[in-house]
Structures are given as structure tokens and as C-alpha cells.
CSV table of C-alpha atoms in Angstrom, one decimal:
chain,number,residue,atom,x,y,z
A,1,UNK,CA,63.1,75.8,76.9
A,2,UNK,CA,63.7,72.1,76.6
A,3,UNK,CA,65.6,71.0,79.6
A,4,UNK,CA,66.3,67.5,78.2
A,5,UNK,CA,67.3,67.2,74.6
A,6,UNK,CA,66.7,63.9,72.9
A,7,UNK,CA,67.9,62.5,69.6
A,8,UNK,CA,67.2,61.1,67.1
A,9,UNK,CA,63.5,61.9,66.6
A,10,UNK,CA,63.0,58.6,64.8
A,11,UNK,CA,65.1,55.5,64.3
A,12,UNK,CA,64.8,52.4,62.1
A,13,UNK,CA,66.9,49.3,63.0
A,14,UNK,CA,67.1,45.9,61.6
A,15,UNK,CA,66.1,43.0,63.9
A,16,UNK,CA,69.1,41.9,65.9
A,17,UNK,CA,70.7,45.3,65.6
A,18,UNK,CA,71.6,47.8,68.3
A,19,UNK,CA,69.3,50.8,68.9
A,20,UNK,CA,70.9,53.8,70.4
A,21,UNK,CA,69.0,56.9,71.7
A,22,UNK,CA,70.8,59.9,73.2
A,23,UNK,CA,69.8,62.5,75.7
A,24,UNK,CA,71.6,65.6,77.0
A,25,UNK,CA,70.8,68.0,79.8
A,26,UNK,CA,72.1,71.2,81.4
A,27,UNK,CA,70.8,71.3,84.9
A,28,UNK,CA,73.4,69.8,87.2
A,29,UNK,CA,70.7,69.5,89.9
A,30,UNK,CA,69.3,66.5,88.0
A,31,UNK,CA,70.1,63.3,89.9
A,32,UNK,CA,67.7,60.7,88.5
A,33,UNK,CA,67.4,59.7,84.8
A,34,UNK,CA,64.7,57.2,83.8
A,35,UNK,CA,63.8,55.9,80.4
A,36,UNK,CA,60.2,55.3,79.5
A,37,UNK,CA,58.7,53.1,76.7
A,38,UNK,CA,55.4,54.0,75.2
A,39,UNK,CA,53.3,51.9,72.9
A,40,UNK,CA,50.5,53.5,70.8
A,41,UNK,CA,47.4,54.1,72.9
A,42,UNK,CA,49.2,53.3,76.2
A,43,UNK,CA,50.8,55.4,78.9
A,44,UNK,CA,54.6,55.6,79.3
A,45,UNK,CA,56.0,52.6,81.2
A,46,UNK,CA,59.2,52.8,83.2
A,47,UNK,CA,61.9,50.8,81.4
A,48,UNK,CA,65.2,51.5,83.3
A,49,UNK,CA,66.7,54.3,85.3
A,50,UNK,CA,70.1,55.4,86.5
A,51,UNK,CA,71.6,57.7,89.2
A,52,UNK,CA,74.7,59.8,88.3
A,53,UNK,CA,76.9,57.9,90.7
A,54,UNK,CA,77.2,55.0,88.2
A,55,UNK,CA,78.3,55.1,84.6
A,56,UNK,CA,76.3,52.2,83.3
A,57,UNK,CA,73.3,50.2,84.2
A,58,UNK,CA,72.1,47.0,82.4
A,59,UNK,CA,68.8,45.2,82.6
A,60,UNK,CA,68.5,42.4,80.1
A,61,UNK,CA,68.9,43.8,76.6
A,62,UNK,CA,68.6,47.4,77.8
A,63,UNK,CA,71.6,49.4,79.0
A,64,UNK,CA,71.9,53.1,80.1
A,65,UNK,CA,75.3,54.7,79.7
A,66,UNK,CA,75.8,57.8,81.7
A,67,UNK,CA,78.5,60.5,81.2
A,68,UNK,CA,78.3,63.0,84.1
A,69,UNK,CA,81.0,65.3,82.8
A,70,UNK,CA,79.4,65.6,79.4
A,71,UNK,CA,75.9,65.7,80.9
A,72,UNK,CA,74.7,63.0,78.5
A,73,UNK,CA,73.1,59.7,78.8
A,74,UNK,CA,72.0,57.1,76.3
A,75,UNK,CA,69.8,54.1,76.0
A,76,UNK,CA,71.2,51.0,74.2
A,77,UNK,CA,68.9,48.3,73.1
A,78,UNK,CA,70.8,45.2,72.2
A,79,UNK,CA,69.5,42.5,69.8
A,80,UNK,CA,66.5,44.8,68.9
A,81,UNK,CA,63.3,43.0,68.3
A,82,UNK,CA,60.1,44.0,66.4
A,83,UNK,CA,58.3,44.0,69.8
A,84,UNK,CA,60.7,46.9,70.8
A,85,UNK,CA,59.0,49.1,68.3
A,86,UNK,CA,57.7,52.0,70.4
A,87,UNK,CA,58.4,55.6,71.4
A,88,UNK,CA,61.1,56.0,74.0
A,89,UNK,CA,61.4,59.0,76.3
A,90,UNK,CA,64.3,60.0,78.4
A,91,UNK,CA,63.7,62.1,81.5
A,92,UNK,CA,65.5,63.8,84.3
A,93,UNK,CA,64.5,64.8,87.8
A,94,UNK,CA,66.1,67.3,90.2
A,95,UNK,CA,67.4,66.1,93.5
A,96,UNK,CA,64.8,65.6,96.2
A,97,UNK,CA,65.9,68.9,97.8
A,98,UNK,CA,64.0,70.6,95.0
A,99,UNK,CA,60.3,71.4,95.4
A,100,UNK,CA,58.3,68.6,94.0
A,101,UNK,CA,59.3,65.5,92.1
A,102,UNK,CA,58.6,66.6,88.5
A,103,UNK,CA,60.2,65.0,85.6
A,104,UNK,CA,61.5,66.8,82.6
A,105,UNK,CA,61.0,64.7,79.5
A,106,UNK,CA,62.8,64.6,76.2
A,107,UNK,CA,60.8,64.9,73.0
A,108,UNK,CA,60.7,61.2,72.3
A,109,UNK,CA,62.3,58.8,69.8
A,110,UNK,CA,60.0,56.6,67.6
A,111,UNK,CA,61.8,53.3,67.2
A,112,UNK,CA,60.9,50.9,64.4
A,113,UNK,CA,62.6,47.5,64.3
A,114,UNK,CA,62.3,45.8,60.9
A,115,UNK,CA,62.0,42.0,60.9
B,1,UNK,CA,49.2,47.4,84.0
B,2,UNK,CA,50.7,50.1,86.2
B,3,UNK,CA,47.9,50.2,88.7
B,4,UNK,CA,47.0,53.8,87.9
B,5,UNK,CA,43.6,54.3,86.5
B,6,UNK,CA,42.2,57.2,84.5
B,7,UNK,CA,38.7,58.0,83.3
B,8,UNK,CA,37.4,58.6,80.8
B,9,UNK,CA,39.5,57.0,78.1
B,10,UNK,CA,38.2,59.4,75.4
B,11,UNK,CA,36.5,62.7,75.6
B,12,UNK,CA,35.2,64.8,72.8
B,13,UNK,CA,33.9,68.3,73.6
B,14,UNK,CA,33.4,71.7,72.0
B,15,UNK,CA,35.4,74.9,72.4
B,16,UNK,CA,34.5,76.9,75.5
B,17,UNK,CA,33.3,73.9,77.4
B,18,UNK,CA,34.7,72.5,80.7
B,19,UNK,CA,35.7,68.9,81.4
B,20,UNK,CA,37.0,66.9,84.4
B,21,UNK,CA,39.5,64.1,84.1
B,22,UNK,CA,39.9,61.7,86.9
B,23,UNK,CA,42.8,59.7,88.2
B,24,UNK,CA,43.2,57.0,90.8
B,25,UNK,CA,46.8,56.4,91.9
B,26,UNK,CA,48.4,53.1,92.7
B,27,UNK,CA,47.5,51.7,96.1
B,28,UNK,CA,49.8,53.4,98.7
B,29,UNK,CA,51.0,56.1,96.4
B,30,UNK,CA,50.6,59.6,97.9
B,31,UNK,CA,51.8,61.7,95.0
B,32,UNK,CA,49.9,62.3,91.8
B,33,UNK,CA,51.2,64.1,88.7
B,34,UNK,CA,49.4,65.4,85.7
B,35,UNK,CA,51.1,65.6,82.3
B,36,UNK,CA,49.9,66.8,78.9
B,37,UNK,CA,51.2,65.0,75.8
B,38,UNK,CA,50.7,66.7,72.4
B,39,UNK,CA,52.4,65.9,69.1
B,40,UNK,CA,54.4,69.0,69.0
B,41,UNK,CA,55.2,69.5,72.7
B,42,UNK,CA,56.0,66.0,73.9
B,43,UNK,CA,55.2,65.2,77.6
B,44,UNK,CA,54.8,68.4,79.6
B,45,UNK,CA,54.5,68.4,83.4
B,46,UNK,CA,51.4,70.2,84.6
B,47,UNK,CA,51.1,69.8,88.3
B,48,UNK,CA,51.9,67.6,91.3
B,49,UNK,CA,49.9,66.9,94.4
B,50,UNK,CA,51.2,65.1,97.5
B,51,UNK,CA,48.7,63.8,100.1
B,52,UNK,CA,46.1,66.4,99.1
B,53,UNK,CA,48.4,69.4,98.8
B,54,UNK,CA,49.9,71.0,95.7
B,55,UNK,CA,53.6,70.3,95.6
B,56,UNK,CA,54.8,71.6,92.3
B,57,UNK,CA,53.5,73.4,89.3
B,58,UNK,CA,54.7,73.2,85.8
B,59,UNK,CA,53.3,74.7,82.5
B,60,UNK,CA,49.7,74.6,83.6
B,61,UNK,CA,47.4,77.2,82.2
B,62,UNK,CA,45.2,79.3,84.4
B,63,UNK,CA,42.2,77.8,82.8
B,64,UNK,CA,43.3,74.4,84.2
B,65,UNK,CA,43.1,73.4,87.8
B,66,UNK,CA,43.5,70.2,89.8
B,67,UNK,CA,42.9,68.8,93.2
B,68,UNK,CA,43.6,65.7,95.2
B,69,UNK,CA,40.9,64.3,97.5
B,70,UNK,CA,41.2,62.6,100.9
B,71,UNK,CA,41.0,59.2,99.2
B,72,UNK,CA,44.0,60.3,97.1
B,73,UNK,CA,42.3,60.3,93.8
B,74,UNK,CA,42.8,63.4,91.7
B,75,UNK,CA,40.9,65.4,89.2
B,76,UNK,CA,42.1,67.8,86.5
B,77,UNK,CA,39.6,70.4,85.5
B,78,UNK,CA,40.0,72.1,82.1
B,79,UNK,CA,37.8,75.0,81.3
B,80,UNK,CA,37.2,77.5,78.5
B,81,UNK,CA,38.6,74.8,76.2
B,82,UNK,CA,40.4,75.7,73.0
B,83,UNK,CA,41.3,73.6,70.0
B,84,UNK,CA,44.9,73.6,71.2
B,85,UNK,CA,44.0,71.8,74.4
B,86,UNK,CA,43.4,68.7,72.3
B,87,UNK,CA,45.9,66.2,73.7
B,88,UNK,CA,46.5,63.1,75.7
B,89,UNK,CA,46.4,63.8,79.4
B,90,UNK,CA,48.3,61.4,81.7
B,91,UNK,CA,48.3,60.9,85.4
B,92,UNK,CA,51.2,59.3,87.2
B,93,UNK,CA,51.7,58.4,90.8
B,94,UNK,CA,54.6,57.6,93.0
B,95,UNK,CA,55.3,56.6,96.6
B,96,UNK,CA,56.5,59.5,98.7
B,97,UNK,CA,60.2,59.9,98.8
B,98,UNK,CA,61.0,57.7,95.8
B,99,UNK,CA,61.6,58.6,92.2
B,100,UNK,CA,59.7,56.1,90.2
B,101,UNK,CA,56.6,57.5,88.6
B,102,UNK,CA,54.0,55.1,87.2
B,103,UNK,CA,51.7,56.3,84.4
B,104,UNK,CA,48.1,55.6,83.8
B,105,UNK,CA,46.7,54.8,80.3
B,106,UNK,CA,45.7,58.4,79.7
B,107,UNK,CA,42.6,60.4,78.6
B,108,UNK,CA,42.5,61.5,75.0
B,109,UNK,CA,40.8,64.9,74.8
B,110,UNK,CA,39.5,66.2,71.5
B,111,UNK,CA,38.2,69.7,71.4
B,112,UNK,CA,36.1,70.5,68.3
């Protein structure tokens, strides 16, 4: 069972446009929600992360919006650039009271930014 | 560069064989995690070690095992390999008590 559902599977955006990737979860014990960026042949790299006590976090052109009541969070990439073309994964982690520190990953979104 | 190293980068082997993947965590990180990434399954958590002890187990097959050594490097052993084990295997590490996980470059395993 997929604990974190991610959509869309692929996304094509024009340069300068806004890329939006959505994720949803069910487990209310999740309390940490990172986004990872992965380029071909590389490992996932931490991009930005949010805790559920805030509704939005912004770092440069990347923003996470978090809706605790709806159990959804999304990544917005403003002014998308060709260099942003990569696969993006959302993830969620239960609170530290849980055994371990494992992440549950979404299935990934392949983003292509057209020049 | 995340500071996590993995060897080998590529591995090609036959069905039924056994292989060992190696991971060195970032300096100071006590936790090591192993993930499998395949095209149809995405990133799947396999197992976590913290300071030499198993901390959490995910969807790890009985044919797979791991360990973390006193110098904190970790090895993932895959035995009786099947075609379906072909995937990218990632190691990640984190500092104890924090959330951020840093991934290595991965090992691409091809079973023929």
C-alpha cells in the first residue's frame, strides 16, 4: 500500500512557468515532509522540507504548501528553468516516537522544463 | 556531493549469485538506511541501522541482509539473486535525532 500518493507522474512546463507537484498521505503520525530532487544517474538530493506546524515554507524559487486538515502537501517551483528538469519525490516520516526514521516516498514526478 | 559514498557504482551478475554493496555514511552520521529504486516500485525503504544495531525494517526480502560495522560503514548483502532484483540501490545517512537523510550516488545492480 502506497502511504504517500504523488501526482502527476510527469509534467511538462514552459520556461518561466510554475511547476506544481502534489502529494497526499493518510498516516496522521507523519510529522516531517521533505522533497527530494533526483537527476539521472544521481542519488536523490534534499531540496526542501516542512513540518506540519507551518502551512508554507519558501526557499528561493521552491515553496512547499502544507494543508494539515486535508493531509496534502505540494511543491511549487516558480520561474521554472530547464535546469530544474529532474524527477521529484515527496516523502513523509513518522514522528520520532516511532521505531526508526524511515521515509515513505511518493512514486516520483518527472519534470521537463521546455526552453 | 552529499558526502555519502557507495561502491561499486555498477554491478552485473547472474541469477542465483550473491553480491555485497557497500556504503560509507557522512562523517558523524550514525544512521544508515538502504533503499531500492526500481522503475515500477519507486523508492522502497529496506532497512535502517543506527550505530551498529538494526533500527527499522521495511520491505526487505529474506534473501537480503545488511549490517553496520564499528566504523559505521554498512554493507547490503543480496543472495540468490533473481532478475527482479535488478534495480538501483541507495544508501542514505543521517545524524541521530534529526530528520534529514542524505543519499549516496547509488549502485546499479543488473541481474542477467
